[in-house]
mmCIF file of C-alpha atoms and ligand atoms in Angstrom:
data_model
loop_
_atom_site.group_PDB
_atom_site.id
_atom_site.type_symbol
_atom_site.label_atom_id
_atom_site.label_comp_id
_atom_site.label_asym_id
_atom_site.label_seq_id
_atom_site.Cartn_x
_atom_site.Cartn_y
_atom_site.Cartn_z
ATOM 1 C CA MET T 80 -20.945 132.122 175.284
ATOM 2 C CA PRO T 81 -22.709 136.070 176.221
ATOM 3 C CA ALA T 82 -25.760 137.114 174.772
ATOM 4 C CA VAL T 83 -25.884 137.645 170.901
ATOM 5 C CA ILE T 84 -26.281 140.954 170.231
ATOM 6 C CA ASP T 85 -27.280 141.030 166.495
ATOM 7 C CA LEU T 86 -26.111 144.891 164.970
ATOM 8 C CA ARG T 87 -27.577 143.357 161.262
ATOM 9 C CA SER T 88 -30.353 145.377 160.753
ATOM 10 C CA ASP T 89 -33.084 147.019 162.975
ATOM 11 C CA THR T 90 -35.592 144.893 160.873
ATOM 12 C CA VAL T 91 -34.395 142.227 163.347
ATOM 13 C CA THR T 92 -36.289 143.087 166.168
ATOM 14 C CA ARG T 93 -39.268 140.992 167.437
ATOM 15 C CA PRO T 94 -42.869 142.535 168.455
ATOM 16 C CA SER T 95 -43.072 143.569 171.895
ATOM 17 C CA GLU T 96 -46.135 142.277 173.793
ATOM 18 C CA GLY T 97 -47.854 145.693 173.804
ATOM 19 C CA MET T 98 -46.849 144.972 169.724
ATOM 20 C CA ARG T 99 -48.700 141.243 169.879
ATOM 21 C CA ARG T 100 -51.856 142.290 171.861
ATOM 22 C CA ALA T 101 -52.782 145.222 169.839
ATOM 23 C CA MET T 102 -52.211 142.387 166.471
ATOM 24 C CA ALA T 103 -54.568 139.741 168.823
ATOM 25 C CA SER T 104 -57.649 142.251 168.932
ATOM 26 C CA ALA T 105 -57.968 143.871 165.714
ATOM 27 C CA GLU T 106 -60.929 144.499 163.526
ATOM 28 C CA VAL T 107 -59.926 142.672 160.373
ATOM 29 C CA GLY T 108 -62.099 142.512 156.717
ATOM 30 C CA ASP T 109 -61.111 141.542 153.494
ATOM 31 C CA ASP T 110 -58.838 144.309 152.680
ATOM 32 C CA VAL T 111 -58.537 143.945 148.903
ATOM 33 C CA PHE T 112 -62.217 144.444 149.249
ATOM 34 C CA GLY T 113 -60.378 147.037 151.337
ATOM 35 C CA GLU T 114 -63.011 146.298 153.815
ATOM 36 C CA ASP T 115 -59.898 145.981 156.599
ATOM 37 C CA PRO T 116 -60.917 148.875 159.052
ATOM 38 C CA THR T 117 -57.663 148.300 161.188
ATOM 39 C CA VAL T 118 -56.028 149.203 157.243
ATOM 40 C CA ARG T 119 -57.950 152.455 156.380
ATOM 41 C CA LEU T 120 -56.870 153.126 159.640
ATOM 42 C CA LEU T 121 -53.651 152.787 159.262
ATOM 43 C CA GLU T 122 -53.359 154.534 156.440
ATOM 44 C CA GLU T 123 -55.183 156.954 156.449
ATOM 45 C CA ARG T 124 -53.071 158.420 160.170
ATOM 46 C CA VAL T 125 -49.893 156.993 157.284
ATOM 47 C CA ALA T 126 -50.946 159.474 155.088
ATOM 48 C CA ALA T 127 -51.893 162.472 157.300
ATOM 49 C CA LEU T 128 -48.427 161.685 159.543
ATOM 50 C CA LEU T 129 -46.127 162.815 156.542
ATOM 51 C CA GLY T 130 -48.604 165.303 154.902
ATOM 52 C CA LYS T 131 -50.339 163.360 152.129
ATOM 53 C CA GLU T 132 -54.307 162.736 150.183
ATOM 54 C CA ALA T 133 -53.501 158.519 150.741
ATOM 55 C CA ALA T 134 -51.435 156.084 151.506
ATOM 56 C CA LEU T 135 -51.342 151.589 150.340
ATOM 57 C CA PHE T 136 -51.006 149.586 152.739
ATOM 58 C CA CYS T 137 -47.770 146.558 151.425
ATOM 59 C CA PRO T 138 -45.654 143.600 152.488
ATOM 60 C CA SER T 139 -42.838 145.713 152.047
ATOM 61 C CA GLY T 140 -40.328 148.306 151.293
ATOM 62 C CA THR T 141 -39.254 146.069 148.618
ATOM 63 C CA MET T 142 -42.703 145.901 146.637
ATOM 64 C CA ALA T 143 -44.103 149.314 147.354
ATOM 65 C CA ASN T 144 -40.645 151.154 145.412
ATOM 66 C CA LEU T 145 -41.148 148.796 143.145
ATOM 67 C CA ILE T 146 -44.850 150.626 142.718
ATOM 68 C CA GLY T 147 -43.855 154.414 143.700
ATOM 69 C CA VAL T 148 -41.260 153.455 140.342
ATOM 70 C CA ALA T 149 -44.367 151.573 138.563
ATOM 71 C CA THR T 150 -46.501 154.279 138.336
ATOM 72 C CA VAL T 151 -45.405 155.983 137.413
ATOM 73 C CA ALA T 152 -42.658 155.012 134.570
ATOM 74 C CA ALA T 153 -43.708 152.825 131.442
ATOM 75 C CA PRO T 154 -41.819 149.997 130.125
ATOM 76 C CA GLY T 155 -39.223 151.614 128.021
ATOM 77 C CA GLU T 156 -38.471 154.350 130.547
ATOM 78 C CA GLU T 157 -35.692 155.048 132.993
ATOM 79 C CA ALA T 158 -35.664 156.189 136.569
ATOM 80 C CA LEU T 159 -32.604 158.077 138.538
ATOM 81 C CA VAL T 160 -30.857 157.155 141.276
ATOM 82 C CA ASP T 161 -28.632 157.219 143.319
ATOM 83 C CA CYS T 162 -25.420 154.621 143.260
ATOM 84 C CA GLU T 163 -25.136 153.441 146.290
ATOM 85 C CA SER T 164 -29.010 153.350 146.776
ATOM 86 C CA HIS T 165 -31.583 150.048 148.153
ATOM 87 C CA ILE T 166 -33.839 150.214 144.953
ATOM 88 C CA LEU T 167 -30.356 150.041 142.786
ATOM 89 C CA HIS T 168 -29.043 147.190 145.518
ATOM 90 C CA TYR T 169 -30.895 145.918 147.480
ATOM 91 C CA GLU T 170 -34.022 145.094 144.782
ATOM 92 C CA LEU T 171 -33.218 142.735 142.242
ATOM 93 C CA ALA T 172 -33.521 144.832 139.572
ATOM 94 C CA GLY T 173 -36.900 144.341 140.048
ATOM 95 C CA THR T 174 -38.125 147.656 138.371
ATOM 96 C CA ALA T 175 -36.276 146.969 134.951
ATOM 97 C CA MET T 176 -37.558 142.956 135.278
ATOM 98 C CA LEU T 177 -41.339 143.838 136.594
ATOM 99 C CA ALA T 178 -42.197 147.038 135.327
ATOM 100 C CA GLY T 179 -39.636 147.527 132.563
ATOM 101 C CA VAL T 180 -37.386 150.604 133.644
ATOM 102 C CA GLN T 181 -33.989 151.020 133.449
ATOM 103 C CA LEU T 182 -32.123 152.292 136.645
ATOM 104 C CA ARG T 183 -29.637 155.077 135.457
ATOM 105 C CA ASN T 184 -27.818 156.040 138.292
ATOM 106 C CA PHE T 185 -25.430 159.131 139.569
ATOM 107 C CA ASP T 186 -22.987 159.735 142.645
ATOM 108 C CA ALA T 187 -24.387 162.018 144.595
ATOM 109 C CA PRO T 188 -22.750 163.728 147.834
ATOM 110 C CA PRO T 189 -22.775 162.299 151.241
ATOM 111 C CA GLY T 190 -26.371 162.197 152.430
ATOM 112 C CA GLY T 191 -27.037 160.518 148.863
ATOM 113 C CA CYS T 192 -29.462 163.657 146.978
ATOM 114 C CA PRO T 193 -28.170 164.765 143.999
ATOM 115 C CA THR T 194 -27.367 168.306 143.492
ATOM 116 C CA PRO T 195 -29.325 171.005 141.044
ATOM 117 C CA ASP T 196 -26.616 170.516 138.810
ATOM 118 C CA GLN T 197 -26.153 166.951 138.880
ATOM 119 C CA LEU T 198 -29.638 166.841 137.574
ATOM 120 C CA GLU T 199 -29.108 168.882 134.948
ATOM 121 C CA SER T 200 -26.572 166.850 133.845
ATOM 122 C CA LEU T 201 -28.926 163.839 133.497
ATOM 123 C CA ARG T 202 -30.458 165.805 131.172
ATOM 124 C CA ARG T 203 -32.064 163.679 128.077
ATOM 125 C CA LEU T 204 -32.213 164.974 124.577
ATOM 126 C CA ALA T 205 -36.113 164.670 123.315
ATOM 127 C CA ASP T 206 -34.862 162.261 120.734
ATOM 128 C CA PRO T 207 -37.334 159.281 121.386
ATOM 129 C CA ASP T 208 -35.213 157.579 118.379
ATOM 130 C CA HIS T 209 -32.345 157.097 120.839
ATOM 131 C CA GLU T 210 -33.122 158.231 123.365
ATOM 132 C CA PRO T 211 -35.487 157.036 127.012
ATOM 133 C CA ARG T 212 -37.657 159.197 128.458
ATOM 134 C CA THR T 213 -36.321 159.887 132.298
ATOM 135 C CA ALA T 214 -39.833 159.882 134.546
ATOM 136 C CA VAL T 215 -39.511 159.505 137.945
ATOM 137 C CA LEU T 216 -36.107 160.735 140.414
ATOM 138 C CA CYS T 217 -35.759 157.888 143.151
ATOM 139 C CA LEU T 218 -34.443 159.944 146.416
ATOM 140 C CA GLU T 219 -33.397 157.956 150.063
ATOM 141 C CA GLN T 220 -33.680 159.305 152.728
ATOM 142 C CA SER T 221 -32.101 158.781 155.749
ATOM 143 C CA HIS T 222 -29.089 156.844 153.426
ATOM 144 C CA ASN T 223 -29.212 153.541 153.823
ATOM 145 C CA ARG T 224 -25.858 152.391 152.393
ATOM 146 C CA ARG T 225 -24.230 156.027 153.032
ATOM 147 C CA GLY T 226 -24.539 155.070 156.707
ATOM 148 C CA GLY T 227 -27.247 156.052 157.349
ATOM 149 C CA ARG T 228 -26.665 159.962 156.260
ATOM 150 C CA VAL T 229 -28.848 162.981 155.967
ATOM 151 C CA SER T 230 -29.897 165.882 153.180
ATOM 152 C CA PRO T 231 -30.863 169.180 154.532
ATOM 153 C CA ILE T 232 -34.384 170.106 154.498
ATOM 154 C CA LYS T 233 -32.984 172.732 151.504
ATOM 155 C CA ASP T 234 -30.787 170.068 149.764
ATOM 156 C CA LEU T 235 -34.063 168.043 148.925
ATOM 157 C CA ARG T 236 -35.866 170.742 147.897
ATOM 158 C CA SER T 237 -33.884 172.388 145.176
ATOM 159 C CA ALA T 238 -33.244 168.665 144.043
ATOM 160 C CA SER T 239 -36.613 168.142 144.004
ATOM 161 C CA ASP T 240 -37.560 171.287 142.617
ATOM 162 C CA ALA T 241 -34.875 170.386 139.187
ATOM 163 C CA ALA T 242 -35.952 167.233 139.268
ATOM 164 C CA HIS T 243 -40.436 168.910 138.981
ATOM 165 C CA ARG T 244 -38.769 171.715 136.070
ATOM 166 C CA MET T 245 -37.196 168.769 134.056
ATOM 167 C CA GLY T 246 -40.821 167.007 133.829
ATOM 168 C CA LEU T 247 -39.533 164.455 136.375
ATOM 169 C CA VAL T 248 -41.678 162.987 139.478
ATOM 170 C CA VAL T 249 -40.102 162.544 142.475
ATOM 171 C CA HIS T 250 -40.173 159.295 144.485
ATOM 172 C CA LEU T 251 -38.956 159.042 148.014
ATOM 173 C CA ASP T 252 -37.627 155.445 149.551
ATOM 174 C CA GLY T 253 -38.311 156.417 153.304
ATOM 175 C CA ALA T 254 -37.992 153.099 154.979
ATOM 176 C CA ARG T 255 -36.108 155.317 158.016
ATOM 177 C CA ILE T 256 -37.809 158.624 157.281
ATOM 178 C CA ALA T 257 -38.758 159.086 160.735
ATOM 179 C CA ASN T 258 -35.231 158.629 161.610
ATOM 180 C CA ALA T 259 -34.367 161.063 158.836
ATOM 181 C CA ALA T 260 -36.625 163.923 160.676
ATOM 182 C CA ILE T 261 -35.692 162.866 164.163
ATOM 183 C CA SER T 262 -32.006 163.509 162.893
ATOM 184 C CA LEU T 263 -32.971 167.051 161.891
ATOM 185 C CA GLY T 264 -35.495 168.378 164.312
ATOM 186 C CA VAL T 265 -37.949 168.563 161.513
ATOM 187 C CA PRO T 266 -41.655 166.931 161.347
ATOM 188 C CA VAL T 267 -41.248 164.248 159.086
ATOM 189 C CA THR T 268 -43.874 166.449 156.189
ATOM 190 C CA ALA T 269 -41.028 168.623 156.222
ATOM 191 C CA LEU T 270 -38.845 165.868 153.874
ATOM 192 C CA SER T 271 -42.079 164.139 152.722
ATOM 193 C CA ALA T 272 -43.029 167.816 151.080
ATOM 194 C CA ALA T 273 -39.959 167.301 148.512
ATOM 195 C CA ALA T 274 -41.199 163.997 147.428
ATOM 196 C CA ASP T 275 -44.318 163.174 144.993
ATOM 197 C CA SER T 276 -44.802 159.630 146.686
ATOM 198 C CA LEU T 277 -42.489 157.919 148.671
ATOM 199 C CA THR T 278 -42.913 154.935 151.241
ATOM 200 C CA PHE T 279 -43.047 154.841 155.243
ATOM 201 C CA SER T 280 -41.613 151.571 156.694
ATOM 202 C CA LEU T 281 -43.251 149.545 159.849
ATOM 203 C CA SER T 282 -40.719 146.770 159.738
ATOM 204 C CA LYS T 283 -37.618 148.753 160.195
ATOM 205 C CA GLY T 284 -37.109 151.082 163.019
ATOM 206 C CA LEU T 285 -40.840 150.867 164.225
ATOM 207 C CA GLY T 286 -40.689 147.247 165.633
ATOM 208 C CA CYS T 287 -43.196 145.563 163.417
ATOM 209 C CA PRO T 288 -42.815 142.242 161.834
ATOM 210 C CA ALA T 289 -44.033 143.276 158.294
ATOM 211 C CA GLY T 290 -45.214 146.510 156.242
ATOM 212 C CA THR T 291 -44.783 148.948 154.371
ATOM 213 C CA LEU T 292 -46.786 152.455 153.209
ATOM 214 C CA TRP T 293 -46.713 153.079 150.019
ATOM 215 C CA VAL T 294 -47.758 157.114 150.179
ATOM 216 C CA GLY T 295 -48.445 160.348 147.687
ATOM 217 C CA SER T 296 -51.961 161.441 146.240
ATOM 218 C CA ALA T 297 -55.621 159.657 145.869
ATOM 219 C CA GLU T 298 -55.218 159.260 142.263
ATOM 220 C CA GLY T 299 -51.871 157.760 142.175
ATOM 221 C CA ARG T 300 -52.938 155.396 144.766
ATOM 222 C CA ARG T 301 -55.224 153.844 142.292
ATOM 223 C CA ARG T 302 -52.436 152.967 139.615
ATOM 224 C CA ALA T 303 -50.152 151.843 143.164
ATOM 225 C CA HIS T 304 -53.482 150.277 144.479
ATOM 226 C CA THR T 305 -53.634 148.374 141.013
ATOM 227 C CA TRP T 306 -50.382 147.331 140.936
ATOM 228 C CA ARG T 307 -49.751 145.618 144.395
ATOM 229 C CA LYS T 308 -53.000 142.907 143.303
ATOM 230 C CA ARG T 309 -50.397 142.629 139.610
ATOM 231 C CA LEU T 310 -47.211 142.941 142.189
ATOM 232 C CA GLY T 311 -49.597 139.628 144.380
ATOM 233 C CA GLY T 312 -48.992 141.644 147.079
ATOM 234 C CA GLY T 313 -52.675 141.951 147.899
ATOM 235 C CA MET T 314 -53.824 140.682 150.604
ATOM 236 C CA ARG T 315 -56.994 139.651 152.790
ATOM 237 C CA GLN T 316 -58.130 139.544 156.613
ATOM 238 C CA VAL T 317 -54.043 142.349 156.586
ATOM 239 C CA GLY T 318 -55.251 144.255 160.490
ATOM 240 C CA ILE T 319 -53.554 141.882 162.125
ATOM 241 C CA LEU T 320 -50.299 143.560 160.591
ATOM 242 C CA ALA T 321 -52.202 146.881 160.753
ATOM 243 C CA ALA T 322 -52.353 147.116 163.838
ATOM 244 C CA ALA T 323 -48.654 146.824 164.674
ATOM 245 C CA GLY T 324 -48.529 149.493 162.596
ATOM 246 C CA LEU T 325 -50.542 151.146 164.819
ATOM 247 C CA PHE T 326 -49.109 150.161 167.569
ATOM 248 C CA ALA T 327 -46.439 151.644 166.185
ATOM 249 C CA ILE T 328 -46.764 155.236 165.664
ATOM 250 C CA ASP T 329 -47.768 155.334 169.031
ATOM 251 C CA HIS T 330 -44.636 153.691 171.436
ATOM 252 C CA ASN T 331 -42.507 153.629 168.506
ATOM 253 C CA LEU T 332 -41.688 156.494 166.569
ATOM 254 C CA ALA T 333 -40.446 159.391 168.955
ATOM 255 C CA ARG T 334 -38.148 156.647 170.583
ATOM 256 C CA LEU T 335 -36.015 156.445 167.521
ATOM 257 C CA ALA T 336 -33.648 159.280 168.907
ATOM 258 C CA GLU T 337 -33.266 156.494 171.602
ATOM 259 C CA ASP T 338 -30.828 154.780 168.308
ATOM 260 C CA HIS T 339 -29.080 157.392 166.832
ATOM 261 C CA GLN T 340 -27.699 157.918 171.031
ATOM 262 C CA LYS T 341 -26.635 154.125 170.809
ATOM 263 C CA ALA T 342 -24.992 154.207 166.737
ATOM 264 C CA ARG T 343 -23.098 157.637 168.136
ATOM 265 C CA ARG T 344 -21.873 155.378 171.152
ATOM 266 C CA LEU T 345 -21.145 152.555 169.358
ATOM 267 C CA ALA T 346 -18.563 154.285 167.463
ATOM 268 C CA GLU T 347 -17.097 156.489 169.878
ATOM 269 C CA ALA T 348 -15.875 152.949 171.491
ATOM 270 C CA ILE T 349 -14.797 151.413 168.306
ATOM 271 C CA GLN T 350 -13.103 154.923 166.723
ATOM 272 C CA SER T 351 -9.061 153.430 168.559
ATOM 273 C CA ALA T 352 -9.574 150.703 168.061
ATOM 274 C CA PRO T 353 -6.746 149.127 165.405
ATOM 275 C CA GLY T 354 -7.566 148.004 162.108
ATOM 276 C CA VAL T 355 -10.710 150.361 161.789
ATOM 277 C CA VAL T 356 -11.897 154.065 160.831
ATOM 278 C CA VAL T 357 -14.976 154.881 161.812
ATOM 279 C CA ASP T 358 -16.431 158.806 162.353
ATOM 280 C CA PRO T 359 -18.714 159.317 165.378
ATOM 281 C CA ASP T 360 -19.775 162.808 163.805
ATOM 282 C CA LEU T 361 -20.972 161.788 161.133
ATOM 283 C CA VAL T 362 -22.993 159.075 162.526
ATOM 284 C CA GLN T 363 -26.616 160.815 162.085
ATOM 285 C CA THR T 364 -28.851 157.819 162.654
ATOM 286 C CA ASN T 365 -29.649 154.830 163.590
ATOM 287 C CA ILE T 366 -26.099 153.616 161.214
ATOM 288 C CA VAL T 367 -23.264 152.854 161.629
ATOM 289 C CA LEU T 368 -20.374 151.740 158.826
ATOM 290 C CA LEU T 369 -17.240 150.937 159.787
ATOM 291 C CA GLN T 370 -13.535 151.072 157.272
ATOM 292 C CA THR T 371 -12.358 147.916 158.065
ATOM 293 C CA SER T 372 -8.590 147.291 157.270
ATOM 294 C CA GLU T 373 -8.740 143.464 157.195
ATOM 295 C CA ASP T 374 -11.768 141.531 154.910
ATOM 296 C CA ALA T 375 -15.355 142.335 156.081
ATOM 297 C CA ASP T 376 -16.213 138.793 155.990
ATOM 298 C CA VAL T 377 -12.774 138.098 158.479
ATOM 299 C CA VAL T 378 -14.194 140.941 161.329
ATOM 300 C CA ILE T 379 -17.758 139.881 160.520
ATOM 301 C CA ASP T 380 -16.616 135.942 161.165
ATOM 302 C CA ARG T 381 -14.519 137.336 164.509
ATOM 303 C CA ALA T 382 -16.958 139.075 165.862
ATOM 304 C CA GLN T 383 -19.543 136.637 165.572
ATOM 305 C CA GLN T 384 -18.091 134.291 167.700
ATOM 306 C CA LEU T 385 -17.348 136.911 170.485
ATOM 307 C CA GLY T 386 -21.641 137.098 169.414
ATOM 308 C CA VAL T 387 -21.504 140.506 167.775
ATOM 309 C CA LEU T 388 -23.440 140.041 164.141
ATOM 310 C CA MET T 389 -22.809 142.773 161.274
ATOM 311 C CA VAL T 390 -23.028 142.486 157.851
ATOM 312 C CA ALA T 391 -20.337 143.520 155.364
ATOM 313 C CA PHE T 392 -21.266 146.275 152.810
ATOM 314 C CA ASN T 393 -17.979 145.766 150.703
ATOM 315 C CA ARG T 394 -14.915 144.321 150.852
ATOM 316 C CA HIS T 395 -13.885 145.658 153.246
ATOM 317 C CA THR T 396 -17.447 148.010 154.907
ATOM 318 C CA VAL T 397 -19.963 146.772 157.784
ATOM 319 C CA ARG T 398 -22.746 148.365 158.798
ATOM 320 C CA CYS T 399 -23.517 147.881 161.666
ATOM 321 C CA VAL T 400 -27.654 148.659 163.215
ATOM 322 C CA THR T 401 -28.500 150.986 166.117
ATOM 323 C CA HIS T 402 -32.963 149.440 167.159
ATOM 324 C CA LEU T 403 -35.370 148.710 169.416
ATOM 325 C CA ASP T 404 -34.458 145.109 170.910
ATOM 326 C CA VAL T 405 -30.665 146.588 171.730
ATOM 327 C CA SER T 406 -29.890 148.469 174.811
ATOM 328 C CA MET T 407 -27.518 150.980 175.335
ATOM 329 C CA GLU T 408 -26.046 148.626 177.565
ATOM 330 C CA ALA T 409 -25.557 145.929 174.888
ATOM 331 C CA VAL T 410 -24.379 148.292 172.534
ATOM 332 C CA GLU T 411 -21.544 149.219 175.431
ATOM 333 C CA ASP T 412 -20.785 145.754 175.610
ATOM 334 C CA ALA T 413 -20.284 145.149 171.601
ATOM 335 C CA GLY T 414 -18.044 147.495 172.118
ATOM 336 C CA GLU T 415 -15.206 145.938 174.018
ATOM 337 C CA ARG T 416 -16.095 143.103 172.544
ATOM 338 C CA LEU T 417 -15.687 144.466 169.437
ATOM 339 C CA ARG T 418 -12.083 145.670 171.081
ATOM 340 C CA GLN T 419 -11.285 142.301 171.019
ATOM 341 C CA VAL T 420 -12.075 142.468 167.489
ATOM 342 C CA PHE T 421 -9.794 144.525 166.277
ATOM 343 C CA ALA T 422 -7.876 143.660 168.892
ATOM 344 C CA ALA T 423 -6.794 140.456 167.529
HETATM 345 C C1 PLP J 265 -33.571 152.075 152.495
HETATM 346 C C2 PLP J 265 -34.243 150.890 152.205
HETATM 347 N N1 PLP J 265 -34.870 150.903 151.394
HETATM 348 C C3 PLP J 265 -35.626 149.710 151.089
HETATM 349 C C4 PLP J 265 -35.468 148.596 151.757
HETATM 350 C C5 PLP J 265 -36.806 147.412 151.972
HETATM 351 O O1 PLP J 265 -37.831 147.070 152.308
HETATM 352 P P1 PLP J 265 -37.581 145.509 152.264
HETATM 353 O O2 PLP J 265 -37.672 144.802 153.579
HETATM 354 O O3 PLP J 265 -38.957 146.304 153.541
HETATM 355 O O4 PLP J 265 -38.599 144.668 151.456
HETATM 356 C C6 PLP J 265 -35.183 148.512 153.008
HETATM 357 C C7 PLP J 265 -34.696 147.679 153.821
HETATM 358 O O5 PLP J 265 -33.838 147.039 154.476
HETATM 359 C C8 PLP J 265 -33.694 149.986 153.561
HETATM 360 O O6 PLP J 265 -32.790 150.024 154.268
#
């Protein structure tokens, strides 16, 4: 059996030797008391990186997104999300169940960012006896289920301005915000400026074992801190994980561009195969979506037999993600194996 090439997600990366050394030597304290110096340093660095006042270390992106919504929307209010958003599809209705906030979705253009007109069309009547108050607009960049697509900065700005005119807070799921910034060739602050709060994941392309930061205002952080504890996310000597985050910011941020080149190469390698539609020109970051004529599950099983792992998004859509632990040679190899899968 040839070596397995795992393209299921950029979350499958394992911490490198250097990252493990940084973790082993981290100075730690009780972070629930705010006494872990490594966590504090990471929070300061991430807040500065994203041009915001404060950050809060959370165990996962799912929790940090929930905190982003729960801190600005009361039970019985609603959040606007794209119909392909991660919050809607993969966070187990946590906003409804744990924060009492309804999700109302719209079908955004391909980059996942709504137009101002689209947002205006969602404006509620001031009728508290019938309509819930809309509290927050959630954006996502890059956009996972839309194939890692990225919206132009001007679109993010105009969506954010329109949302603010409607009295909404803007929260951005930035699980892959650094991929988006690199793809656009802009600093991450160009994207984060469109949001009042956002998430910043360490455990995707940055290669850490865990951790996402909620990022926003100092006042928002106080409410986020309460929500994190309520959700069971208060951790103690977690500087061990924060040290991995600091290491990743120093060593793994700039290299995300390589993952984008690998994703494009993968798309090029299989674009002429029968039974699959994939357009390399639509690959903007590290995610490649394959539209398959056969059932996605059948394709995935066959690929697994040849040692290539992928996931299904729906019946005829398969996702591949490139990352730190898959080299360009492995991507070429995966392309060859997938050509066999589609030729079968
Ligand atoms: C776009 C996006 N947002 C949020 C998350 C949630 O992150 P976590 O797995 O850390 O809960 C993910 C995870 O893959 C994601 O892709």
